[in-house]
Amino acid sequence: MLLLHRTVVPGLRQAYRLKSAPSRLCIRACSTNDSFQPQCSSHAISGDNSSTRGWRVMGTLLGLGAVLAYHDHRCRAAEESPRLYTREEVRSHSSPETGIWVTLGSEVFDVTEFVDLHPGGPSKLMLAAGGPLEPFWALYAVHNQSHVREILAQYKIGELSPDDKAASILKTSDPYADDPIRHPALKVNSQRPFNAEPPPELLTENYITPNPIFFTRNHLPVPNLDPDTYRLHVVGPPGGQSLCLSLDDLYQFPKHEITVTLQCAGNRRSEMTRFKEVRGLEWSAGAISTARWAGARLCDVLAQAGHQLSETEAHVCFEGLDSDPTGTAYGASIPLARAMDPEAEVLLAYEMNGQPLPRDHGFPVRVVVPGVVGARHVKWLGKVSVEPEESYSHWQRRDYKGFSPSVDWDTVDFDSAPSIQELPVQSAITQPKDGETIESGEVTVKGYAWSGGGRAVVRVDVSLDGGLTWQVAELDGEEQRARKAWAWRLWQLQAPVPAGKKELNIVCKAVDDSYNVQPDTVAPIWNLRGVLSNAWHRVHVHVAP
């Protein structure tokens, strides 16, 4: 997407003119220099004087080469002498009317014509208007790539004055410096913010995913919160009283425990990318994990604050204590009807697998919304409120939505699509791995299956020949309750390897209790954001001779 801007951004023309101006001035200055007027010699080279004259011609040519080299040096020097600006001048260019300038290091850029084309949206780039990019590039490390810097270079107009720079140099701290240490087995998809998944061979080793290898999805730096001073603010209804709850206060509510699978909306996005490019982290099949969660029911806390079910549409909005340099926090929301339903078992969780929440997973308190996409399970919870509309957070309104395969980034209308809540039926193979060589005789195929909304998985079908023939896998794990199947089913199939086969195309598909089934290919469900990827999972393996 960013590479495309090099050919379509109108602002490049302006940048080119600015960049070319010193060169044109140099040419005019040098071409009018009276001291550089080379003349061609008309002397013949003959007779006894031919050797002398030859040396004279060679000397003239060497002299001409030196003059040309000096001329080229002068032109380069003129071209490479940037215009200098003060930080005060940069600060005065912070709106479309004055032009929008930013700095990176000692360089100054006029990005006025690029603002509307910024892939993250104009508002994100405008946060840096008139100032440095460093605080934002430190937060979103995806910018620190060569092709992004190449695009930015097209807009360079000069450099900061050395005197001003020495007095006012920006001091920034790394917002990720205090992130927790992670397990080395995790497959990292991005370091800043940290996003990682367990390898497939570990993912289904246990029904309950161990905390250190539970998949991690962070949007911002991990806050380091003091449990003694932590407070959760629950906004009361009009005329009611708001709550300010410490951890000890939350412990006073009845403790509720449930086993819940969390899945990122982008799980298996890499398979969509192989079909057609999408925007997002390249998750494999590991952006899903299961834990035993404990905490206070959200419905109990809301009731304590005086909230009741509403006859009109309402939403419970969550705000995290993780934020960017501008103070913008991660946020999301769920319908009030789900939040207030005791059967929905929505938790304000403070324990994960019998331990306090790890920092990466929301310590000290996070939301757990069974059967719902992971994006609504807000971590490091700081505020809960009931509103007539869903959260205005970017991650609720401008992300985590599905679209037709025909929609691209030029035609997408985020307001036209509902926010993802419950997820579709899903399954994947974790053993054997794609490309692995297996022994002839018998093959053991393992994996997981899950469906959103509390719908139970009733069957997993496995094929060894790309979907021509099928066998039913054995389901393992906890029995699932009707309409409360919050956790996955692990499954396995032991089957003979067909005689003479040198390779197997293993496929799996799950069916839930509403008889929803996975689509066979990615093509009809492809979308520009790469979410809701639940086509048949395919693994190709070789058979040892």
CSV table of N, CA and C in Angstrom, one decimal, residues 190-252:
chain,number,residue,atom,x,y,z
A,190,SER,N,5.1,-9.4,15.8
A,190,SER,CA,5.6,-8.0,15.9
A,190,SER,C,6.2,-7.8,17.3
A,191,GLN,N,7.2,-7.0,17.4
A,191,GLN,CA,7.9,-6.8,18.7
A,191,GLN,C,7.2,-5.6,19.4
A,192,ARG,N,6.8,-4.5,18.6
A,192,ARG,CA,6.4,-3.3,19.1
A,192,ARG,C,5.2,-2.8,18.4
A,193,PRO,N,4.0,-3.0,18.8
A,193,PRO,CA,3.6,-3.7,20.1
A,193,PRO,C,3.9,-5.2,19.9
A,194,PHE,N,4.0,-5.9,21.1
A,194,PHE,CA,4.3,-7.3,21.0
A,194,PHE,C,3.1,-8.1,20.7
A,195,ASN,N,3.2,-9.0,19.7
A,195,ASN,CA,2.2,-9.9,19.2
A,195,ASN,C,2.8,-11.2,18.8
A,196,ALA,N,2.4,-12.3,19.5
A,196,ALA,CA,3.0,-13.6,19.2
A,196,ALA,C,2.1,-14.8,19.5
A,197,GLU,N,2.4,-15.9,18.9
A,197,GLU,CA,1.6,-17.1,19.0
A,197,GLU,C,2.4,-18.3,19.3
A,198,PRO,N,1.8,-19.3,20.0
A,198,PRO,CA,2.6,-20.5,20.3
A,198,PRO,C,2.8,-21.3,19.0
A,199,PRO,N,3.9,-22.1,18.9
A,199,PRO,CA,4.0,-23.0,17.7
A,199,PRO,C,3.0,-24.1,17.7
A,200,PRO,N,2.6,-24.6,16.6
A,200,PRO,CA,1.4,-25.5,16.5
A,200,PRO,C,1.7,-26.8,17.3
A,201,GLU,N,2.9,-27.2,17.4
A,201,GLU,CA,3.2,-28.4,18.1
A,201,GLU,C,3.0,-28.3,19.6
A,202,LEU,N,3.0,-27.1,20.2
A,202,LEU,CA,2.8,-26.8,21.6
A,202,LEU,C,1.3,-26.4,21.8
A,203,LEU,N,0.7,-25.9,20.8
A,203,LEU,CA,-0.7,-25.3,21.0
A,203,LEU,C,-1.7,-26.3,21.6
A,204,THR,N,-1.7,-27.5,21.1
A,204,THR,CA,-2.7,-28.5,21.5
A,204,THR,C,-2.1,-29.6,22.3
A,205,GLU,N,-0.9,-29.4,22.9
A,205,GLU,CA,-0.3,-30.4,23.8
A,205,GLU,C,-1.2,-30.5,25.1
A,206,ASN,N,-1.9,-29.4,25.5
A,206,ASN,CA,-2.7,-29.4,26.7
A,206,ASN,C,-4.1,-28.7,26.4
A,207,TYR,N,-5.1,-29.2,27.0
A,207,TYR,CA,-6.4,-28.6,26.8
A,207,TYR,C,-6.4,-27.2,27.3
A,208,ILE,N,-5.8,-26.9,28.5
A,208,ILE,CA,-5.6,-25.6,29.0
A,208,ILE,C,-4.2,-25.1,28.6
A,209,THR,N,-4.2,-24.0,27.9
A,209,THR,CA,-2.9,-23.4,27.4
A,209,THR,C,-2.1,-22.8,28.6
A,210,PRO,N,-0.9,-23.3,28.8
A,210,PRO,CA,0.0,-22.7,29.9
A,210,PRO,C,0.1,-21.1,29.7
A,211,ASN,N,0.1,-20.4,30.7
A,211,ASN,CA,0.2,-18.9,30.6
A,211,ASN,C,1.3,-18.4,29.8
A,212,PRO,N,2.6,-19.0,30.0
A,212,PRO,CA,3.7,-18.4,29.2
A,212,PRO,C,3.6,-18.5,27.7
A,213,ILE,N,2.8,-19.5,27.2
A,213,ILE,CA,2.7,-19.6,25.7
A,213,ILE,C,1.3,-19.3,25.2
A,214,PHE,N,0.4,-18.7,26.1
A,214,PHE,CA,-0.9,-18.2,25.6
A,214,PHE,C,-0.6,-17.1,24.6
A,215,PHE,N,-1.3,-17.2,23.5
A,215,PHE,CA,-1.1,-16.2,22.4
A,215,PHE,C,-1.3,-14.8,23.0
A,216,THR,N,-0.4,-13.8,22.5
A,216,THR,CA,-0.5,-12.5,23.0
A,216,THR,C,-0.8,-11.5,21.9
A,217,ARG,N,-1.9,-10.7,22.1
A,217,ARG,CA,-2.2,-9.7,21.2
A,217,ARG,C,-2.3,-8.3,21.9
A,218,ASN,N,-1.3,-7.5,21.6
A,218,ASN,CA,-1.2,-6.2,22.2
A,218,ASN,C,-1.3,-5.1,21.1
A,219,HIS,N,-2.0,-4.0,21.4
A,219,HIS,CA,-2.1,-2.9,20.5
A,219,HIS,C,-1.2,-1.8,20.8
A,220,LEU,N,-0.7,-1.7,22.1
A,220,LEU,CA,0.0,-0.6,22.6
A,220,LEU,C,1.0,-1.1,23.7
A,221,PRO,N,1.9,-0.3,24.2
A,221,PRO,CA,2.8,-0.8,25.2
A,221,PRO,C,2.1,-1.3,26.4
A,222,VAL,N,2.7,-2.3,27.1
A,222,VAL,CA,2.1,-2.9,28.3
A,222,VAL,C,2.3,-2.0,29.5
A,223,PRO,N,1.2,-1.6,30.1
A,223,PRO,CA,1.4,-0.8,31.3
A,223,PRO,C,1.9,-1.6,32.5
A,224,ASN,N,2.6,-0.9,33.4
A,224,ASN,CA,3.1,-1.6,34.6
A,224,ASN,C,2.3,-1.0,35.8
A,225,LEU,N,1.2,-1.7,36.2
A,225,LEU,CA,0.3,-1.2,37.2
A,225,LEU,C,0.5,-1.7,38.6
A,226,ASP,N,0.3,-0.8,39.6
A,226,ASP,CA,0.5,-1.2,41.0
A,226,ASP,C,-0.8,-1.8,41.5
A,227,PRO,N,-0.9,-3.0,41.9
A,227,PRO,CA,-2.2,-3.6,42.3
A,227,PRO,C,-2.7,-2.9,43.6
A,228,ASP,N,-1.8,-2.3,44.4
A,228,ASP,CA,-2.3,-1.6,45.6
A,228,ASP,C,-3.0,-0.3,45.3
A,229,THR,N,-2.6,0.4,44.2
A,229,THR,CA,-3.2,1.7,43.9
A,229,THR,C,-4.2,1.6,42.7
A,230,TYR,N,-4.3,0.4,42.2
A,230,TYR,CA,-5.2,0.2,41.0
A,230,TYR,C,-6.7,0.5,41.4
A,231,ARG,N,-7.4,1.2,40.5
A,231,ARG,CA,-8.8,1.4,40.7
A,231,ARG,C,-9.6,1.3,39.4
A,232,LEU,N,-10.7,0.6,39.5
A,232,LEU,CA,-11.6,0.4,38.3
A,232,LEU,C,-12.8,1.4,38.5
A,233,HIS,N,-13.0,2.2,37.5
A,233,HIS,CA,-14.1,3.2,37.6
A,233,HIS,C,-15.2,2.7,36.8
A,234,VAL,N,-16.4,2.5,37.5
A,234,VAL,CA,-17.6,2.1,36.9
A,234,VAL,C,-18.6,3.2,36.9
A,235,VAL,N,-18.9,3.8,35.8
A,235,VAL,CA,-19.8,4.9,35.7
A,235,VAL,C,-21.2,4.5,35.9
A,236,GLY,N,-21.9,5.1,36.9
A,236,GLY,CA,-23.3,4.8,37.2
A,236,GLY,C,-24.3,5.4,36.2
A,237,PRO,N,-25.5,5.0,36.3
A,237,PRO,CA,-26.6,5.5,35.4
A,237,PRO,C,-26.9,7.0,35.8
A,238,PRO,N,-27.6,7.7,34.9
A,238,PRO,CA,-28.0,9.1,35.3
A,238,PRO,C,-28.7,9.1,36.6
A,239,GLY,N,-28.2,10.0,37.5
A,239,GLY,CA,-28.9,10.0,38.9
A,239,GLY,C,-28.3,9.0,39.8
A,240,GLY,N,-27.5,8.1,39.3
A,240,GLY,CA,-27.0,7.0,40.2
A,240,GLY,C,-25.6,7.4,40.7
A,241,GLN,N,-24.9,6.4,41.3
A,241,GLN,CA,-23.6,6.7,41.9
A,241,GLN,C,-22.6,5.8,41.2
A,242,SER,N,-21.5,6.4,40.8
A,242,SER,CA,-20.4,5.6,40.2
A,242,SER,C,-19.6,4.9,41.2
A,243,LEU,N,-18.9,3.8,40.8
A,243,LEU,CA,-18.1,3.0,41.7
A,243,LEU,C,-16.6,3.3,41.4
A,244,CYS,N,-15.8,3.2,42.4
A,244,CYS,CA,-14.4,3.3,42.3
A,244,CYS,C,-13.8,2.1,43.0
A,245,LEU,N,-13.5,1.0,42.3
A,245,LEU,CA,-13.3,-0.3,42.9
A,245,LEU,C,-11.8,-0.6,42.9
A,246,SER,N,-11.3,-1.0,44.1
A,246,SER,CA,-9.9,-1.5,44.2
A,246,SER,C,-10.0,-3.0,43.9
A,247,LEU,N,-8.8,-3.7,43.9
A,247,LEU,CA,-8.8,-5.1,43.7
A,247,LEU,C,-9.5,-5.8,44.9
A,248,ASP,N,-9.3,-5.3,46.1
A,248,ASP,CA,-10.0,-5.9,47.3
A,248,ASP,C,-11.5,-5.8,47.1
A,249,ASP,N,-11.9,-4.7,46.6
A,249,ASP,CA,-13.4,-4.5,46.4
A,249,ASP,C,-13.9,-5.5,45.4
A,250,LEU,N,-13.2,-5.8,44.3
A,250,LEU,CA,-13.6,-6.8,43.4
A,250,LEU,C,-13.7,-8.2,44.0
A,251,TYR,N,-12.7,-8.4,44.9
A,251,TYR,CA,-12.7,-9.7,45.6
A,251,TYR,C,-13.9,-10.0,46.4
A,252,GLN,N,-14.6,-8.9,46.8
A,252,GLN,CA,-15.8,-9.1,47.6
A,252,GLN,C,-17.0,-9.6,46.8
